[in-house]
Every structure is written in structure tokens, then in C-alpha cells.
Amino acid sequence: MSFLGFSLPADPTFEARAPLERIEVEADREGTPCPELYRPYVLIDAIHDGNAIPAEFLTNAPRNHWEELMAIYARQRSWGATLIAGHLASALRLPMFLRVNTARALVDFGRFPGVVHRSARRRQDLAIRPPFDEWLTATQQHDLLCQHYDVISRGFDAALESMRVKVALHTHDERDELGRLQPPISLMTRCRSSADGTDHHGPFDPLFPMELLESTADRALKSRVALELEAEGLRVSENHPGLLDDGSVEARSLARRFFRRVQIAFEQTARPCRRIGDASPRDLVWEMLLDTNQRSCISDVMRGHLHRTRRPPEGYEKVFGAARFDYEEISAFVLEHQESLVESFTLSSERVSVLYVQVRKDLVWNSVGGPFGTPRRDAARAIARAIARGVSHYLLEDRPEVVEDAVSGEMDAPVTNQTFGRKLLRTAGE
């Protein structure tokens, strides 16, 4: 299998590339394949190993920008992540994996959209960061998000629609900011706002149960992968060097699928949608709840009206008033059924179990050999094969119903022993 077959060159390219690409791989005969029935329901991706910085976004960069740009490009790229992702897809005998080609230095798809300004006192980590906050005009920032961030979002939304397991590959620096050696591998599943206690409602609508952000993956999947990596002599930590950003793909997709599940359950018993002119107020509410990428202007206006007591646009008072009534009905439904909604979502095969794998860069990438270093292909392949064993064993032995339910269409069947455990916890104090 050719390294160049699925990984990008180390040097940046300034030509336009497709922001998101489906990369086909050949089967690794020494891997641990998923049974053929399972393969359409497993997704592998690498979003931070891209090398494309289209020249159209450098037109306003200063003349002496090259050194600064290359330093940021080298620091922010997840060197070797695509290499591991390709070998993992190959070891599982999946037909492909998803690769983001746009360089993270230009736009970070693992964050909420927006611009972080260098001069800001309090910086929220958003998709466009310095120096591009100054190098891009407002029009270029808009074009960058529309042409890259949104295209990648649509591709991931479509891909995740039928998936049951997703493994995201990333790499982190050998040492942290204090110079301490970081663990070889970290498995990340917990989101920041579930632990810091600074924002009760988190980044999504207040109806979203914050407890769901405590883990983006089935713990059995995380444990299986950790055991296989430890068996290879690789120390595995959890949620290091930090928690998942609330704007991560993992958090955004989890919230979207939860609200999609609420929508399906609510609409089964709700009255028919009202229409006011050409508008459906309830559809506007659902659009807002499902806008977990926070890219819709209409949804932002609706959030302002519902949660920040802002006036609706002139001429749309009746539509927004009806939408408020619909939102209150949905709120009452979620509050009444929250326990069952959370339990069924957590245990159901409809939830995508997403594992965010961080590998230390020096394990899969040499810092010498060329201006940006060279890949350690054998190490990347060995790590990928260990992860593949964990994923395959998880699907075959721990959660075979994850795929069986997806194929049969029975999406609500929970795992019996987990359901028993939850009931036991609820009744323990009675």
C-alpha cells in the first residue's frame, strides 16, 4: 500500500483542493477486519492533517508572512494522523476514510465557526484564528467558512447519518507547554462544558441534557481500544492533554442526533404543524435546535428571540410568536420524558459512538528529514492495527446489536444489562 495513496505531502499547497475527500484504501491482510455486514456503519476520519492553504486567502498577507505562516502550519498540523487513519481503515477492511484537505492553520473544522481576534481579551477558540483574523477581509472570512467549513460540515452530516461507530485520528506534541513529556496515546470522550461548571447550558440549546457530553463514546469501545494499545506497550491515558472542545465534531454531531431523536419522538404524537403564510413556525424551531454547527442566520435570530428576549424581525411577529408556543410545547415534552429520552439515546444503537484518538506526534513522525520531517510508517501501521483489533472486538463481542439494529431498522432496543444497571441506581435509595 502506498503511503502517498492516502496521506498528503508534508509541504503545504497553495492550490485549491476539495475541502473534504473520501479516500479509498486497500485491504491490510494482517489487520483485524470487521465482518462485511458491519463495514458500512464504521467511519474513520482525520480532520487536522490537511495541507491546503489556497492562495486566494493569502492576498492580504504581509510580504514577510512566510516564516510566521510556516511556523503556524507546522505547529497546528496533526502530523501522521492521516497515515494512522488510512492504515486503520485498511486494517478494518473498510473501503475508505474521510480526510480534510484544508490546513488547520487556515480554518479549524474542530471548532465552532467564527473568528478569534488577536486583540481579544477573552478568546473563545473558534475556527479562524490569528494571523488570519488580520490577513483575511470580512468577505474572505465569509467565503472561507462557506467554501470550506460548510462543505466539510455537509459531508460529515451526510456520512454520519448511517454510522454507528466513528474513530477520529489526531496527533499531539511530544511535550506540553511546560516541557513535560506527554503520554503516548490519549482516548478522549469528555467535552469541556460537562466538567468546568462555567456554563450550565453549554453551547447548545438549554433543552440539551448536559450529561450527554460526559462521554461521546460507549465505554466498552474505549476500553477495548485501550487494552489493545496497552498490549502493544503503549501507555494510554484518558482525556489528555485536555477535554474535547464544545465545538468539536464529536460534540456537535452528538447534539444534532439527540435533537433529531427528540423531533421524531415528538412528531409522532404532536398536532399537525401550523403554517402562517409561507412559514412553518415549528419547522423554524427544529431548524434552530438542529443547527448545532451554528451557521444559520435564521436560527440565530430565533435563538435571540427565544432565549435573549429580542424582538422578532418586523412583519414576522406572528410567526415568531407561534414559534415560541411550539418551542414551549417541545420543552414540556422534553422535560416530561427527559429520563427516557436520555436513557434510550445513550443505550440505543442510533447514537454514534465516537472515539477521539490522540497519538503523540513523535511516535508516527520524525522531526528530521526535510523541512517538516518524515513519516514513521511502520509505527503508524502498528498503532492502527491495535486500534482495529479493539474496534472489531467491540463490535463482535460487546455490541453486535449496534449494527444488527441498524440493518433491521429496530433503533430503540437497549442493552439489557445496562438497562438493569440504570434501574438499580434509580432505586438504590428507595
mmCIF file of C-alpha atoms in Angstrom, residues 34-325:
data_model
loop_
_atom_site.group_PDB
_atom_site.id
_atom_site.type_symbol
_atom_site.label_atom_id
_atom_site.label_comp_id
_atom_site.label_asym_id
_atom_site.label_seq_id
_atom_site.Cartn_x
_atom_site.Cartn_y
_atom_site.Cartn_z
ATOM 1 C CA CYS A 34 -14.853 -6.016 10.615
ATOM 2 C CA PRO A 35 -17.349 -8.517 9.240
ATOM 3 C CA GLU A 36 -18.570 -7.306 5.868
ATOM 4 C CA LEU A 37 -22.050 -6.579 7.228
ATOM 5 C CA TYR A 38 -20.599 -4.096 9.727
ATOM 6 C CA ARG A 39 -18.392 -2.090 7.382
ATOM 7 C CA PRO A 40 -20.962 0.449 6.120
ATOM 8 C CA TYR A 41 -21.533 1.554 9.737
ATOM 9 C CA VAL A 42 -17.953 2.400 10.765
ATOM 10 C CA LEU A 43 -16.297 5.703 9.856
ATOM 11 C CA ILE A 44 -12.651 6.732 10.221
ATOM 12 C CA ASP A 45 -11.551 10.338 9.762
ATOM 13 C CA ALA A 46 -8.651 12.758 10.064
ATOM 14 C CA ILE A 47 -9.596 16.447 10.108
ATOM 15 C CA HIS A 48 -6.374 18.176 11.208
ATOM 16 C CA ASP A 49 -3.735 16.765 8.833
ATOM 17 C CA GLY A 50 -4.596 18.852 5.769
ATOM 18 C CA ASN A 51 -2.015 20.823 3.790
ATOM 19 C CA ALA A 52 -4.091 23.134 1.554
ATOM 20 C CA ILE A 53 -3.920 26.906 2.044
ATOM 21 C CA PRO A 54 -5.444 28.281 -1.180
ATOM 22 C CA ALA A 55 -3.600 31.347 -2.451
ATOM 23 C CA GLU A 56 -6.846 33.345 -2.639
ATOM 24 C CA PHE A 57 -6.773 33.564 1.176
ATOM 25 C CA LEU A 58 -3.223 34.964 1.242
ATOM 26 C CA THR A 59 -3.762 38.034 -0.927
ATOM 27 C CA ASN A 60 -3.674 40.386 2.081
ATOM 28 C CA ALA A 61 -0.878 38.664 3.983
ATOM 29 C CA PRO A 62 2.170 40.871 4.680
ATOM 30 C CA ARG A 63 5.208 40.453 2.456
ATOM 31 C CA ASN A 64 7.241 38.879 5.241
ATOM 32 C CA HIS A 65 4.466 36.444 6.187
ATOM 33 C CA TRP A 66 6.198 33.243 5.080
ATOM 34 C CA GLU A 67 8.117 32.430 8.257
ATOM 35 C CA GLU A 68 5.120 33.088 10.529
ATOM 36 C CA LEU A 69 2.771 31.094 8.294
ATOM 37 C CA MET A 70 5.080 28.081 8.095
ATOM 38 C CA ALA A 71 5.589 28.064 11.873
ATOM 39 C CA ILE A 72 1.830 28.059 12.479
ATOM 40 C CA TYR A 73 1.258 25.465 9.758
ATOM 41 C CA ALA A 74 3.848 23.128 11.273
ATOM 42 C CA ARG A 75 2.648 23.625 14.849
ATOM 43 C CA GLN A 76 -1.054 23.106 14.188
ATOM 44 C CA ARG A 77 -0.928 20.194 11.765
ATOM 45 C CA SER A 78 -1.676 16.738 13.208
ATOM 46 C CA TRP A 79 1.373 15.138 11.619
ATOM 47 C CA GLY A 80 0.776 11.473 10.863
ATOM 48 C CA ALA A 81 -2.939 11.440 11.705
ATOM 49 C CA THR A 82 -3.954 10.694 8.118
ATOM 50 C CA LEU A 83 -1.350 7.951 7.977
ATOM 51 C CA ILE A 84 -2.885 6.231 11.014
ATOM 52 C CA ALA A 85 -6.424 6.799 9.712
ATOM 53 C CA GLY A 86 -5.602 5.212 6.373
ATOM 54 C CA HIS A 87 -3.950 2.190 7.963
ATOM 55 C CA LEU A 88 -6.860 1.839 10.409
ATOM 56 C CA ALA A 89 -9.442 1.837 7.626
ATOM 57 C CA SER A 90 -7.266 -0.657 5.783
ATOM 58 C CA ALA A 91 -6.851 -2.926 8.832
ATOM 59 C CA LEU A 92 -10.626 -2.970 9.353
ATOM 60 C CA ARG A 93 -11.027 -3.558 5.596
ATOM 61 C CA LEU A 94 -13.248 -0.543 5.239
ATOM 62 C CA PRO A 95 -13.480 0.819 1.704
ATOM 63 C CA MET A 96 -12.477 4.362 2.648
ATOM 64 C CA PHE A 97 -11.953 7.057 5.259
ATOM 65 C CA LEU A 98 -12.621 10.813 5.301
ATOM 66 C CA ARG A 99 -9.764 13.287 5.055
ATOM 67 C CA VAL A 100 -9.980 17.056 5.454
ATOM 68 C CA ASN A 101 -7.550 18.608 2.979
ATOM 69 C CA THR A 102 -7.794 22.206 4.183
ATOM 70 C CA ALA A 103 -4.968 23.103 6.547
ATOM 71 C CA ARG A 104 -5.932 23.574 10.171
ATOM 72 C CA ALA A 105 -3.833 26.746 10.241
ATOM 73 C CA LEU A 106 -6.329 28.305 7.818
ATOM 74 C CA VAL A 107 -9.597 27.031 9.292
ATOM 75 C CA ASP A 108 -10.170 24.519 12.092
ATOM 76 C CA PHE A 109 -13.218 22.361 11.450
ATOM 77 C CA GLY A 110 -12.954 21.046 15.014
ATOM 78 C CA ARG A 111 -14.234 24.352 16.421
ATOM 79 C CA PHE A 112 -17.379 26.444 16.188
ATOM 80 C CA PRO A 113 -17.359 28.825 13.214
ATOM 81 C CA GLY A 114 -16.167 32.350 13.842
ATOM 82 C CA VAL A 115 -13.047 34.464 14.125
ATOM 83 C CA VAL A 116 -10.667 34.670 17.090
ATOM 84 C CA HIS A 117 -9.138 38.145 17.133
ATOM 85 C CA ARG A 118 -5.576 38.510 18.336
ATOM 86 C CA SER A 119 -6.533 41.593 20.361
ATOM 87 C CA ALA A 120 -9.456 39.973 22.184
ATOM 88 C CA ARG A 121 -9.084 39.900 25.973
ATOM 89 C CA ARG A 122 -11.088 36.721 26.333
ATOM 90 C CA ARG A 123 -10.559 34.340 23.475
ATOM 91 C CA GLN A 124 -13.052 31.669 22.558
ATOM 92 C CA ASP A 125 -11.389 29.016 20.438
ATOM 93 C CA LEU A 126 -13.084 29.403 17.047
ATOM 94 C CA ALA A 127 -12.408 28.146 13.529
ATOM 95 C CA ILE A 128 -10.445 31.138 12.188
ATOM 96 C CA ARG A 129 -7.521 32.173 14.372
ATOM 97 C CA PRO A 130 -4.524 34.515 14.209
ATOM 98 C CA PRO A 131 -2.910 35.503 11.944
ATOM 99 C CA PHE A 132 -5.853 35.021 9.594
ATOM 100 C CA ASP A 133 -8.024 37.270 11.762
ATOM 101 C CA GLU A 134 -5.913 40.104 10.330
ATOM 102 C CA TRP A 135 -4.916 38.627 6.983
ATOM 103 C CA LEU A 136 -8.489 37.977 5.806
ATOM 104 C CA THR A 137 -11.047 40.616 4.947
ATOM 105 C CA ALA A 138 -14.596 40.153 6.229
ATOM 106 C CA THR A 139 -15.585 38.918 2.761
ATOM 107 C CA GLN A 140 -12.728 36.413 2.717
ATOM 108 C CA GLN A 141 -13.680 35.153 6.177
ATOM 109 C CA HIS A 142 -17.239 34.629 4.955
ATOM 110 C CA ASP A 143 -16.029 32.866 1.802
ATOM 111 C CA LEU A 144 -13.659 30.662 3.794
ATOM 112 C CA LEU A 145 -16.430 29.442 6.092
ATOM 113 C CA CYS A 146 -18.886 28.937 3.215
ATOM 114 C CA GLN A 147 -16.458 27.245 0.823
ATOM 115 C CA HIS A 148 -14.607 25.094 3.343
ATOM 116 C CA TYR A 149 -16.244 24.848 6.785
ATOM 117 C CA ASP A 150 -19.781 24.423 5.419
ATOM 118 C CA VAL A 151 -18.729 21.982 2.709
ATOM 119 C CA ILE A 152 -16.940 19.828 5.296
ATOM 120 C CA SER A 153 -19.962 20.066 7.623
ATOM 121 C CA ARG A 154 -22.368 18.848 4.960
ATOM 122 C CA GLY A 155 -20.057 15.986 4.093
ATOM 123 C CA PHE A 156 -19.766 14.843 7.703
ATOM 124 C CA ASP A 157 -23.501 15.237 8.356
ATOM 125 C CA ALA A 158 -24.253 13.009 5.364
ATOM 126 C CA ALA A 159 -21.614 10.440 6.311
ATOM 127 C CA LEU A 160 -22.690 10.227 9.956
ATOM 128 C CA GLU A 161 -26.341 9.708 9.105
ATOM 129 C CA SER A 162 -25.947 5.926 8.938
ATOM 130 C CA MET A 163 -22.837 5.404 11.075
ATOM 131 C CA ARG A 164 -22.737 3.636 14.429
ATOM 132 C CA VAL A 165 -19.022 3.897 15.254
ATOM 133 C CA LYS A 166 -16.651 6.737 14.367
ATOM 134 C CA VAL A 167 -12.946 6.905 15.183
ATOM 135 C CA ALA A 168 -11.255 10.293 14.772
ATOM 136 C CA LEU A 169 -7.452 10.349 14.493
ATOM 137 C CA HIS A 170 -5.345 13.233 15.788
ATOM 138 C CA THR A 171 -1.775 13.735 16.972
ATOM 139 C CA HIS A 172 -0.394 15.948 19.744
ATOM 140 C CA ASP A 173 3.021 17.388 20.561
ATOM 141 C CA GLU A 174 5.683 15.341 22.296
ATOM 142 C CA ARG A 175 5.829 17.791 25.212
ATOM 143 C CA ASP A 176 3.301 20.145 26.740
ATOM 144 C CA GLU A 177 3.760 23.889 27.259
ATOM 145 C CA LEU A 178 5.718 23.252 30.478
ATOM 146 C CA GLY A 179 8.109 20.865 28.760
ATOM 147 C CA ARG A 180 6.667 17.702 30.302
ATOM 148 C CA LEU A 181 6.593 14.529 28.223
ATOM 149 C CA GLN A 182 3.038 13.718 27.194
ATOM 150 C CA PRO A 183 1.527 10.205 27.212
ATOM 151 C CA PRO A 184 1.915 8.178 24.020
ATOM 152 C CA ILE A 185 -1.814 7.917 23.391
ATOM 153 C CA SER A 186 -4.915 9.539 24.834
ATOM 154 C CA LEU A 187 -8.500 8.472 24.254
ATOM 155 C CA MET A 188 -10.786 11.477 24.540
ATOM 156 C CA THR A 189 -14.533 11.260 25.061
ATOM 157 C CA ARG A 190 -15.499 14.012 27.518
ATOM 158 C CA CYS A 191 -16.440 17.552 26.483
ATOM 159 C CA ARG A 192 -15.224 20.643 28.278
ATOM 160 C CA SER A 193 -18.530 22.173 29.351
ATOM 161 C CA SER A 194 -19.573 18.940 31.083
ATOM 162 C CA ALA A 195 -16.711 19.368 33.535
ATOM 163 C CA ASP A 196 -15.824 23.035 34.013
ATOM 164 C CA GLY A 197 -19.141 24.141 35.510
ATOM 165 C CA THR A 198 -18.900 27.592 33.931
ATOM 166 C CA ASP A 199 -21.923 27.344 31.649
ATOM 167 C CA HIS A 200 -24.935 25.457 32.903
ATOM 168 C CA HIS A 201 -26.466 25.023 29.462
ATOM 169 C CA GLY A 202 -23.288 24.546 27.480
ATOM 170 C CA PRO A 203 -23.006 25.572 23.842
ATOM 171 C CA PHE A 204 -26.302 24.138 22.635
ATOM 172 C CA ASP A 205 -29.955 24.838 23.348
ATOM 173 C CA PRO A 206 -30.934 24.676 27.057
ATOM 174 C CA LEU A 207 -33.072 21.621 26.237
ATOM 175 C CA PHE A 208 -29.931 19.610 25.548
ATOM 176 C CA PRO A 209 -29.031 17.342 28.526
ATOM 177 C CA MET A 210 -25.510 18.257 29.576
ATOM 178 C CA GLU A 211 -24.864 14.762 30.913
ATOM 179 C CA LEU A 212 -24.622 13.513 27.334
ATOM 180 C CA LEU A 213 -21.399 15.499 26.922
ATOM 181 C CA GLU A 214 -19.753 13.433 29.657
ATOM 182 C CA SER A 215 -18.936 10.747 27.095
ATOM 183 C CA THR A 216 -19.136 10.740 23.313
ATOM 184 C CA ALA A 217 -18.377 7.022 23.092
ATOM 185 C CA ASP A 218 -19.514 3.754 24.570
ATOM 186 C CA ARG A 219 -17.088 2.998 27.396
ATOM 187 C CA ALA A 220 -16.752 -0.567 26.155
ATOM 188 C CA LEU A 221 -15.325 0.729 22.867
ATOM 189 C CA LYS A 222 -12.832 2.940 24.693
ATOM 190 C CA SER A 223 -11.795 0.071 26.959
ATOM 191 C CA ARG A 224 -11.322 -2.380 24.093
ATOM 192 C CA VAL A 225 -9.110 0.020 22.171
ATOM 193 C CA ALA A 226 -7.124 0.920 25.302
ATOM 194 C CA LEU A 227 -6.471 -2.743 26.124
ATOM 195 C CA GLU A 228 -5.166 -3.485 22.642
ATOM 196 C CA LEU A 229 -2.874 -0.450 22.661
ATOM 197 C CA GLU A 230 -1.569 -1.277 26.146
ATOM 198 C CA ALA A 231 -0.856 -4.816 24.933
ATOM 199 C CA GLU A 232 1.481 -3.223 22.369
ATOM 200 C CA GLY A 233 3.355 -1.468 25.177
ATOM 201 C CA LEU A 234 1.746 1.920 24.578
ATOM 202 C CA ARG A 235 0.612 3.723 27.719
ATOM 203 C CA VAL A 236 -2.913 5.054 27.282
ATOM 204 C CA SER A 237 -4.411 7.972 29.191
ATOM 205 C CA GLU A 238 -7.920 9.385 29.140
ATOM 206 C CA ASN A 239 -8.940 12.920 28.196
ATOM 207 C CA HIS A 240 -5.393 14.250 27.971
ATOM 208 C CA PRO A 241 -3.971 16.824 27.269
ATOM 209 C CA GLY A 242 -7.441 18.307 27.733
ATOM 210 C CA LEU A 243 -11.132 17.746 27.254
ATOM 211 C CA LEU A 244 -12.857 17.871 23.892
ATOM 212 C CA ASP A 245 -13.799 21.352 22.761
ATOM 213 C CA ASP A 246 -17.538 22.002 22.831
ATOM 214 C CA GLY A 247 -17.276 22.941 19.164
ATOM 215 C CA SER A 248 -15.677 19.628 18.227
ATOM 216 C CA VAL A 249 -17.206 17.433 15.548
ATOM 217 C CA GLU A 250 -17.930 14.891 18.256
ATOM 218 C CA ALA A 251 -19.970 17.268 20.439
ATOM 219 C CA ARG A 252 -21.806 18.916 17.553
ATOM 220 C CA SER A 253 -22.848 15.640 15.953
ATOM 221 C CA LEU A 254 -23.964 14.209 19.303
ATOM 222 C CA ALA A 255 -26.236 17.192 19.992
ATOM 223 C CA ARG A 256 -27.649 17.137 16.475
ATOM 224 C CA ARG A 257 -28.561 13.461 16.682
ATOM 225 C CA PHE A 258 -30.167 13.923 20.093
ATOM 226 C CA PHE A 259 -32.425 16.708 18.831
ATOM 227 C CA ARG A 260 -33.205 14.661 15.734
ATOM 228 C CA ARG A 261 -34.331 11.856 18.037
ATOM 229 C CA VAL A 262 -36.472 14.303 20.042
ATOM 230 C CA GLN A 263 -38.026 15.554 16.807
ATOM 231 C CA ILE A 264 -39.003 12.052 15.692
ATOM 232 C CA ALA A 265 -40.488 11.183 19.100
ATOM 233 C CA PHE A 266 -42.355 14.492 19.429
ATOM 234 C CA GLU A 267 -43.844 14.480 15.939
ATOM 235 C CA GLN A 268 -45.333 11.010 16.451
ATOM 236 C CA THR A 269 -47.929 12.405 18.869
ATOM 237 C CA ALA A 270 -47.953 16.144 18.152
ATOM 238 C CA ARG A 271 -50.714 18.051 16.431
ATOM 239 C CA PRO A 272 -50.126 18.910 12.753
ATOM 240 C CA CYS A 273 -47.787 21.811 12.038
ATOM 241 C CA ARG A 274 -49.414 25.198 11.624
ATOM 242 C CA ARG A 275 -48.475 27.476 8.774
ATOM 243 C CA ILE A 276 -48.505 31.249 8.805
ATOM 244 C CA GLY A 277 -48.174 32.366 5.225
ATOM 245 C CA ASP A 278 -45.207 30.532 3.737
ATOM 246 C CA ALA A 279 -43.624 29.854 7.129
ATOM 247 C CA SER A 280 -43.929 26.851 9.434
ATOM 248 C CA PRO A 281 -43.065 28.090 12.953
ATOM 249 C CA ARG A 282 -42.387 24.609 14.283
ATOM 250 C CA ASP A 283 -40.022 23.848 11.408
ATOM 251 C CA LEU A 284 -38.115 27.018 12.296
ATOM 252 C CA VAL A 285 -37.765 25.745 15.866
ATOM 253 C CA TRP A 286 -36.464 22.376 14.689
ATOM 254 C CA GLU A 287 -34.043 24.122 12.342
ATOM 255 C CA MET A 288 -32.716 26.093 15.303
ATOM 256 C CA LEU A 289 -32.333 23.020 17.521
ATOM 257 C CA LEU A 290 -30.591 21.059 14.767
ATOM 258 C CA ASP A 291 -28.254 23.932 13.894
ATOM 259 C CA THR A 292 -25.504 22.621 16.149
ATOM 260 C CA ASN A 293 -22.860 23.964 13.744
ATOM 261 C CA GLN A 294 -24.236 27.453 14.484
ATOM 262 C CA ARG A 295 -24.148 28.543 10.849
ATOM 263 C CA SER A 296 -27.779 29.571 10.243
ATOM 264 C CA CYS A 297 -28.677 33.275 10.464
ATOM 265 C CA ILE A 298 -32.371 32.419 10.798
ATOM 266 C CA SER A 299 -31.639 30.065 13.682
ATOM 267 C CA ASP A 300 -29.526 32.708 15.394
ATOM 268 C CA VAL A 301 -32.402 35.191 15.164
ATOM 269 C CA MET A 302 -34.743 32.551 16.605
ATOM 270 C CA ARG A 303 -32.324 31.886 19.493
ATOM 271 C CA GLY A 304 -32.204 35.582 20.216
ATOM 272 C CA HIS A 305 -35.988 35.772 20.361
ATOM 273 C CA LEU A 306 -36.491 32.639 22.478
ATOM 274 C CA HIS A 307 -33.543 32.897 24.856
ATOM 275 C CA ARG A 308 -32.436 36.525 24.883
ATOM 276 C CA THR A 309 -35.859 38.248 24.703
ATOM 277 C CA ARG A 310 -35.045 40.041 21.464
ATOM 278 C CA ARG A 311 -37.747 41.467 19.232
ATOM 279 C CA PRO A 312 -38.589 39.420 16.123
ATOM 280 C CA PRO A 313 -37.965 40.915 12.671
ATOM 281 C CA GLU A 314 -40.590 43.427 11.614
ATOM 282 C CA GLY A 315 -43.527 41.724 9.940
ATOM 283 C CA TYR A 316 -42.719 38.320 11.476
ATOM 284 C CA GLU A 317 -44.239 38.878 14.915
ATOM 285 C CA LYS A 318 -46.954 36.235 14.414
ATOM 286 C CA VAL A 319 -44.512 33.664 13.062
ATOM 287 C CA PHE A 320 -42.109 34.116 15.969
ATOM 288 C CA GLY A 321 -44.957 34.186 18.485
ATOM 289 C CA ALA A 322 -46.217 30.863 17.150
ATOM 290 C CA ALA A 323 -42.664 29.509 17.176
ATOM 291 C CA ARG A 324 -42.380 30.425 20.858
ATOM 292 C CA PHE A 325 -45.572 28.460 21.541
#
